[in-house]
Coordinates of C-alpha atoms in Angstrom, one line a residue:
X1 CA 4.7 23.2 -4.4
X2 CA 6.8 21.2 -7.0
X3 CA 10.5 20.3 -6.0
X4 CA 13.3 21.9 -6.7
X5 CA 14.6 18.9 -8.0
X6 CA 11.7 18.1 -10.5
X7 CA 12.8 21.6 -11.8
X8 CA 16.6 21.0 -11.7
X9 CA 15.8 17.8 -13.3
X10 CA 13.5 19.4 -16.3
X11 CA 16.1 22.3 -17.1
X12 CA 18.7 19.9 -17.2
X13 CA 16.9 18.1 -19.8
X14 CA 16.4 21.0 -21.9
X15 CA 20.0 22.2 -21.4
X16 CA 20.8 18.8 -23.1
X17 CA 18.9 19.6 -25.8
X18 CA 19.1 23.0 -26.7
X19 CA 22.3 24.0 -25.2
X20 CA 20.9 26.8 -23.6
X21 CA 21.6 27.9 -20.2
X22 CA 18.6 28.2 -17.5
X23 CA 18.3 29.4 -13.9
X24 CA 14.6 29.4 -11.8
X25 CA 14.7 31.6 -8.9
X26 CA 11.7 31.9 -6.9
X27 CA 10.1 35.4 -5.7
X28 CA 12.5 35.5 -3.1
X29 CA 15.6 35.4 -5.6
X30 CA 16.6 32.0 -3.9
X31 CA 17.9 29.8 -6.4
X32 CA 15.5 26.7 -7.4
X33 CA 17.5 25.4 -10.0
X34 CA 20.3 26.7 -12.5
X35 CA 22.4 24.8 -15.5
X36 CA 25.1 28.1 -14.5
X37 CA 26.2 30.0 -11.6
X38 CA 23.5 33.2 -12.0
X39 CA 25.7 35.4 -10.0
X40 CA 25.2 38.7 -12.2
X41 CA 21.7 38.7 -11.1
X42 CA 20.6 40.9 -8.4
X43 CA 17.3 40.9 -6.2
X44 CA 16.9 44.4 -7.1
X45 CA 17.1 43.7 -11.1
X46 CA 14.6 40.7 -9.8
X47 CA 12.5 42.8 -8.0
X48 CA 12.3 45.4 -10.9
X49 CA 11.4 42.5 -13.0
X50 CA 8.5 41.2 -10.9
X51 CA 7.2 44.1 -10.1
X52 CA 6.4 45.2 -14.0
X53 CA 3.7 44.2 -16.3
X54 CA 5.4 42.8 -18.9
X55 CA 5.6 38.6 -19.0
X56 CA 9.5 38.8 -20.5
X57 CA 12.3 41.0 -21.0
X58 CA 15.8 41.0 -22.0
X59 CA 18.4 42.3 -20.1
X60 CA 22.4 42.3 -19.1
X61 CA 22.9 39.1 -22.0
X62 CA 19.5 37.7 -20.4
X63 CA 16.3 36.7 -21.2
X64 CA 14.0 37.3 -18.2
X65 CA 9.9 35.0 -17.9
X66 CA 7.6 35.1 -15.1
X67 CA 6.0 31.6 -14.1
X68 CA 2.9 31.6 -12.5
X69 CA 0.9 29.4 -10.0
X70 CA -2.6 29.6 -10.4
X71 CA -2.4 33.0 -11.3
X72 CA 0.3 33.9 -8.5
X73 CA 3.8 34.8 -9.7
X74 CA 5.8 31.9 -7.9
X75 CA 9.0 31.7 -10.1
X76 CA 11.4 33.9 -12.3
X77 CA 13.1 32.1 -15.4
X78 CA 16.3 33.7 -16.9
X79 CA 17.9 32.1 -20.5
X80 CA 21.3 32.9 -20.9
X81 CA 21.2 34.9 -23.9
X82 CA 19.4 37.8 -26.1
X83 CA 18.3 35.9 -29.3
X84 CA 15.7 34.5 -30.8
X85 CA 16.6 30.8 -29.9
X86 CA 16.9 31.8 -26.1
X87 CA 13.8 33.4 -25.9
X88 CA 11.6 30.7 -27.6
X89 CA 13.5 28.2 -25.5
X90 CA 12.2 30.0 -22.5
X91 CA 8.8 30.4 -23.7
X92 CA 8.5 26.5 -23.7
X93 CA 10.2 25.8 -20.8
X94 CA 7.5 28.2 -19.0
X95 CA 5.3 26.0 -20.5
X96 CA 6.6 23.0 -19.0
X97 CA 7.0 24.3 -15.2
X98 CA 3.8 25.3 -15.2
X99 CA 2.2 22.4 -16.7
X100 CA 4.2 20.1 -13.8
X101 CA 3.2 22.7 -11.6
X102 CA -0.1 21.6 -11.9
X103 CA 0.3 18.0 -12.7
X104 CA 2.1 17.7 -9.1
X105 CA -0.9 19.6 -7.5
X106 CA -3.6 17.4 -9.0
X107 CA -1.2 14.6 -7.9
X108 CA -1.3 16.1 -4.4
X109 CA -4.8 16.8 -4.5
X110 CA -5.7 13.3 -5.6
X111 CA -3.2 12.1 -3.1
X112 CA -5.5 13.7 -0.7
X113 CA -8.8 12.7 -1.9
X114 CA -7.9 8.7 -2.4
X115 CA -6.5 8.9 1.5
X116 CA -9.7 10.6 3.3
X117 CA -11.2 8.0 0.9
X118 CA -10.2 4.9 2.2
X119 CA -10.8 6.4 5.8
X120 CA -14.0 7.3 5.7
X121 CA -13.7 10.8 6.1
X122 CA -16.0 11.8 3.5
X123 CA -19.6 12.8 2.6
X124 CA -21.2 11.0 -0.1
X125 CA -21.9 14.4 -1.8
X126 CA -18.0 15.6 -1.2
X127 CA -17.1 12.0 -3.0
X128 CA -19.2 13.0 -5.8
X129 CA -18.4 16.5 -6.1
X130 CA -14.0 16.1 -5.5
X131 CA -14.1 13.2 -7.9
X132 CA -15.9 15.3 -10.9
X133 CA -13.1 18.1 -10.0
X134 CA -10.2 15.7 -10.0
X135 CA -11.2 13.9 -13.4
X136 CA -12.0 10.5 -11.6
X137 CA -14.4 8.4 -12.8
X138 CA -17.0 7.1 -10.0
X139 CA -18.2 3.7 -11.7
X140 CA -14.9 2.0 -12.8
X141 CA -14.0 -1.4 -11.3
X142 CA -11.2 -1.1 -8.8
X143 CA -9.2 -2.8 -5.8
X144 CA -7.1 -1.7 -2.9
X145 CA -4.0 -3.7 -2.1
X146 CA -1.8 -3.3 0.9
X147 CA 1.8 -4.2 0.7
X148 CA 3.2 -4.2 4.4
X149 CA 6.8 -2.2 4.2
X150 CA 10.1 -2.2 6.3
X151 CA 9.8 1.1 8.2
X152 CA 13.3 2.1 7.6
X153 CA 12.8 1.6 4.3
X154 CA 9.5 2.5 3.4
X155 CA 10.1 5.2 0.9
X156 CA 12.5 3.2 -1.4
X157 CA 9.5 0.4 -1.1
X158 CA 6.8 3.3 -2.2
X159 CA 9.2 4.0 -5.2
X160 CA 9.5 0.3 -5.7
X161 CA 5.6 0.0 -6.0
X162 CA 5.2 3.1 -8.1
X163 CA 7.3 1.4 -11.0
X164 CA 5.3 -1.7 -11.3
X165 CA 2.5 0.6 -12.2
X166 CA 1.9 2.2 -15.4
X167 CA 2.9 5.9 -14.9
X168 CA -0.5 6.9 -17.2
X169 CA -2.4 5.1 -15.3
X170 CA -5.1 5.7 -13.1
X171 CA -4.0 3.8 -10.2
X172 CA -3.3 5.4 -7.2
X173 CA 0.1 4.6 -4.8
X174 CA -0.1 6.0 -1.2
X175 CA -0.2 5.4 2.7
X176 CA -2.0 5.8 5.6
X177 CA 0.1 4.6 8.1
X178 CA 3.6 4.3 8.5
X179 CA 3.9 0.3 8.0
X180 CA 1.4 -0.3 4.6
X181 CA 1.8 1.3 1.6
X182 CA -1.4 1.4 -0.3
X183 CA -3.1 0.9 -4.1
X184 CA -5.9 1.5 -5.0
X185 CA -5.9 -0.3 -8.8
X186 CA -8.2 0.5 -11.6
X187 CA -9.6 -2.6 -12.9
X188 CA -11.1 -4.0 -16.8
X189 CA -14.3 -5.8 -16.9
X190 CA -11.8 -8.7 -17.6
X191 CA -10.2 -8.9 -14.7
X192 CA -11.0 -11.0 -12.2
X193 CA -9.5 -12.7 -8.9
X194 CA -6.8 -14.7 -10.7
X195 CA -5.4 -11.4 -12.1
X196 CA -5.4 -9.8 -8.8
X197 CA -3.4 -12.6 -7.3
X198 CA -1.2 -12.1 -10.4
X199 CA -0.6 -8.8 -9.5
X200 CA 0.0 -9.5 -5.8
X201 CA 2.6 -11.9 -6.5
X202 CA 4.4 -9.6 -8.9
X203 CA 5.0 -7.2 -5.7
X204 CA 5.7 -9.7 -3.6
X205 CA 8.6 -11.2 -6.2
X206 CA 9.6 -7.6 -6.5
X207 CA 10.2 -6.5 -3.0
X208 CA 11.2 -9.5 -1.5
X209 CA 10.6 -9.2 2.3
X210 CA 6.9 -7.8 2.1
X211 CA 3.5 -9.3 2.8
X212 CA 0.8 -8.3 0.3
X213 CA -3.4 -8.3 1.1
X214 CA -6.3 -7.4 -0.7
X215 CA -9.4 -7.0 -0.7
X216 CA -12.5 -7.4 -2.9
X217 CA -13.8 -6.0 -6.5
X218 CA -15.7 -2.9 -5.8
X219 CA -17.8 -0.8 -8.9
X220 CA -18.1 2.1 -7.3
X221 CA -15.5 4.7 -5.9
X222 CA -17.5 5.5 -2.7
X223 CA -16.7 1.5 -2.3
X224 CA -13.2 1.6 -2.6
X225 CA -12.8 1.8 1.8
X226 CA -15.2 -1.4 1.7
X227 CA -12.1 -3.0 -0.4
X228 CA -9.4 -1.3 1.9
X229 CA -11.0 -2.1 5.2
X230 CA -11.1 -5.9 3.8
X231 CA -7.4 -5.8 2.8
X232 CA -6.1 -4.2 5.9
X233 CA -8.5 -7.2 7.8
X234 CA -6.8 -9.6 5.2
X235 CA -3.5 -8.5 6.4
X236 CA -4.3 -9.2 10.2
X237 CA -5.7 -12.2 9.7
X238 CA -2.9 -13.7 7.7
X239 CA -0.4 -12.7 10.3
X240 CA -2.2 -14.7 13.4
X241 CA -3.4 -17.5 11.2
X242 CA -1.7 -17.8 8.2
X243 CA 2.0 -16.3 8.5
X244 CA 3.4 -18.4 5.8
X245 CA 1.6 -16.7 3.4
X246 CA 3.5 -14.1 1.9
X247 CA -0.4 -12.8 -0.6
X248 CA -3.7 -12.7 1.5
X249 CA -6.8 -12.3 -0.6
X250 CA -9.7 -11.7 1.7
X251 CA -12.3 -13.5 -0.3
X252 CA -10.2 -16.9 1.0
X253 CA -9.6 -16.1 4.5
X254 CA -12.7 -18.8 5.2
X255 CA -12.5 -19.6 9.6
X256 CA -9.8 -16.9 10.4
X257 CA -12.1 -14.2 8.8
X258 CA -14.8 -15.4 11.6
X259 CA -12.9 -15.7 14.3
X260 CA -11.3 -12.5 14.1
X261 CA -14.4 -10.7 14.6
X262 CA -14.8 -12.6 18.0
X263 CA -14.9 -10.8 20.9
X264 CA -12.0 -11.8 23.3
X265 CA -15.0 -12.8 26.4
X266 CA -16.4 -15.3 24.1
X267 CA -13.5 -16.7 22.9
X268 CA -12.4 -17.4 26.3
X269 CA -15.7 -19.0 26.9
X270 CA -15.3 -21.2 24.1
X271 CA -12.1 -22.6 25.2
X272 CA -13.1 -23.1 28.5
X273 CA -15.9 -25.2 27.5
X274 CA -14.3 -27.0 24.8
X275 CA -10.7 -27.8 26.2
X276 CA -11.4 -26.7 29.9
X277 CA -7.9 -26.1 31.5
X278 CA -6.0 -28.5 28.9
X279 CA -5.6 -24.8 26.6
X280 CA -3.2 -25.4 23.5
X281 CA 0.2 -23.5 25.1
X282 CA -0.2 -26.4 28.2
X283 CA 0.9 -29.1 25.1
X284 CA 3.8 -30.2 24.7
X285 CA 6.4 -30.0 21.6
X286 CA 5.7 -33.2 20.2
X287 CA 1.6 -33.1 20.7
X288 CA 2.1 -29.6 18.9
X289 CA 3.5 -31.5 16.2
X290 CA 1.5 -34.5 15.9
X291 CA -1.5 -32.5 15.8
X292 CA -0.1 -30.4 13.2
X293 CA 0.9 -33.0 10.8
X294 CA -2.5 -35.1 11.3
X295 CA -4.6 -32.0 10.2
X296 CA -2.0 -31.6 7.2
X297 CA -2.9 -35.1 6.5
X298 CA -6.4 -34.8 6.4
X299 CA -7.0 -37.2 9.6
X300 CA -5.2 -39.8 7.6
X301 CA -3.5 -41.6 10.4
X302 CA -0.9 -44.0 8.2
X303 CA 0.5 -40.9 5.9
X304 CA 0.7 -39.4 9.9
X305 CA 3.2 -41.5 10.8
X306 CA 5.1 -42.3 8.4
X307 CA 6.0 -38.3 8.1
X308 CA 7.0 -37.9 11.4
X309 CA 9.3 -41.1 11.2
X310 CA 7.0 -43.2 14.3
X311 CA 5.2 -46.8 13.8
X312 CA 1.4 -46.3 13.5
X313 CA 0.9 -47.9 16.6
X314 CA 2.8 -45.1 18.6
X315 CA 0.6 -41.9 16.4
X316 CA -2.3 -44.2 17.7
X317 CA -1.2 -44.1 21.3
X318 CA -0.9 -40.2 21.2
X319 CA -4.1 -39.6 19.6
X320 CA -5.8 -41.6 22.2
X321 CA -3.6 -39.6 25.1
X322 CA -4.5 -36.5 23.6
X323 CA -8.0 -37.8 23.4
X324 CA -8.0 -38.7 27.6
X325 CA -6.7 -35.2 28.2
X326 CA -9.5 -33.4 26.1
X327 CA -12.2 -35.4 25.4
X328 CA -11.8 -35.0 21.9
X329 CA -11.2 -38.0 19.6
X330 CA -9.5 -36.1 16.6
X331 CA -9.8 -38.9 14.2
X332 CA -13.3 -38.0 14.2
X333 CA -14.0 -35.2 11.6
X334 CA -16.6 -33.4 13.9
X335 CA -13.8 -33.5 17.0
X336 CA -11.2 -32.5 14.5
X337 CA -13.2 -29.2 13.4
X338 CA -13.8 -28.1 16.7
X339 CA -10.0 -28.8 18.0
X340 CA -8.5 -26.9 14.9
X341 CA -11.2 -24.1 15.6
X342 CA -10.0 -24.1 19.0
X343 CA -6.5 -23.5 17.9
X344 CA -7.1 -21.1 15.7
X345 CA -8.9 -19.3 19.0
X346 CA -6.0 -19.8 20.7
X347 CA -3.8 -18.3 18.4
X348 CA -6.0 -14.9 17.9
X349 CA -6.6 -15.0 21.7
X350 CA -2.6 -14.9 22.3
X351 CA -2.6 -11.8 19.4
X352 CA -5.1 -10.1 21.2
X353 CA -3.0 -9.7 24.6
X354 CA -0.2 -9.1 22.5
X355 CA -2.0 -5.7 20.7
X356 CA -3.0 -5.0 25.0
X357 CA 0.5 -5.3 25.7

């Protein structure tokens, strides 16, 4: 059912203009929404009203419309006044409730549709059938982007998203959980990955504090949980290995994409037979950091040292400790890849007892 403020909000607009009073009262003879204080207006005269066949009268200085709901009487309209004016002024305003009335149930239906969507819940026949009913069209290019919100305030965030779309557009705004707020964009044939990381950015700038993910170009609406499924993926995986990132596209998540579909046995395997006991949380600081810096570097061992402020010598001397204690030189690309693949393990195994916790 549509607000009562969407109605408040619509009669006030067309008080402005016409400078004519209006009141909704539902069925009940509750007030929705009023420009005046109705209080001449009984339930019995309402009653009387909605219980006859005709679709408007006039009575006590009023003009008196039904508004329907699919064929259901849901509201009573008065316009304060007898004339002409007042009673065309009420005709079109009918007109306009129940034309939001159903915009905000195809909103809500759609609503519906996009979220059992992206989870899976539906048959490939119920896809095809709901979409032809809801006016979507099944073969458009689309992604889904998830834009992680503050829980306290996630629905000033969802109104924050909703304005960076076009309001006649296609694209769809809602959520499936209480931390991600999702859309689902309609894409042209011109778009491509540059323009999605465009559009990512543009949230991100916008809301400040958020993380953005998505996920890849899908042609096909039964597709669209394929793209959500990556983005939601893309949102985990930035947060173990990449939590500087404030935009995750899933199409670059290269080693963390692998190595979050580990299972947690054979990651502890690995690091057993790669590091043994020497895991990466038995380092100290400064290893931490050398290490750090020397994969920044690209192995280079002179740019190394002169970052962290120590004679060449001295990064040589760690690298050769670190080497003793592991029995991996890391100035040797093959060691290197393995070592920074073992952190990475590290770093989703510690994620994983964190999510037991």
């Amino acid at each position: 059912m549509i607000s009562n403020q969407i109605i408040q909000t619509t009669i006030d607009d067309l008080r402005g203009i016409t400078r004519i009073d209006l009141c909704v009262l539902d069925i009940s003879g509750s007030l929705a929404a009023s420009t005046f204080e109705p209080s001449e207006i009984s339930k019995e005269i309402l009653d009387v009203f909605a219980a006859s066949p005709a679709e408007s009268q006039s009575f006590q200085g009023y003009h008196f419309f039904k508004i329907y709901d699919e064929g259901q009487l849901s509201y009573v309209l008065l316009t304060k006044g007898t004339g002409d004016d007042a009673y065309m002024i009420g005709k079109v305003t009918v007109k306009q409730i129940e034309g939001l009335i159903v915009a905000y149930k195809q909103r809500f239906d759609r609503n519906n549709f996009i979220q059992n969507l992206l989870l899976d819940n539906l048959l490939l026949v119920d896809i095809s059938n709901q979409a032809k009913k809801l006016h979507i069209n099944q073969d458009t290019l689309r992604v889904v982007y998830l834009v992680e919100t503050n829980t306290d305030e996630d629905i000033i965030t969802m109104e924050s998203v909703r304005s960076a779309f076009a309001p006649d557009s296609q694209d769809v705004i809602t959520a499936v959980d209480e931390k991600n707020i999702v859309v689902v964009k309609e894409l042209s044939d011109q778009d491509g990955y540059e323009e999605l990381e465009k559009t990512a950015r543009l949230l991100v700038d916008m809301l400040s504090t958020v993380r953005v993910s998505y996920g890849t170009i899908v042609s096909q609406l039964k597709d669209v949980s394929k793209s959500y499924k990556e983005a939601r993926m893309a949102m985990d995986v930035g947060e173990i290995f990449y939590p500087e990132k404030t935009v995750v596209a899933y199409h670059t998540l290269g080693l963390g994409r692998l190595i979050y579909q580990l299972p947690l046995s054979l990651c502890r395997m690995f690091m057993v037979e790669v590091l043994g006991e020497n895991l990466p949380n038995t380092f100290d600081e400064e290893t931490l950091t050398t290490i750090e810096k020397f994969f920044e570097n690209n192995l280079n061992v002179s740019e190394t040292a002169r970052q962290l402020f120590v004679h060449r010598n001295t990064l040589v001397y760690r690298l050769e400790k670190l080497e003793k204690t592991t029995g991996l030189d890391i100035r040797i690309f093959e060691n290197a890849l393995v070592f920074q693949i073992a952190l990475m393990v590290a770093k989703y195994m510690e994620y994983l007892e964190t999510q037991e916790l």
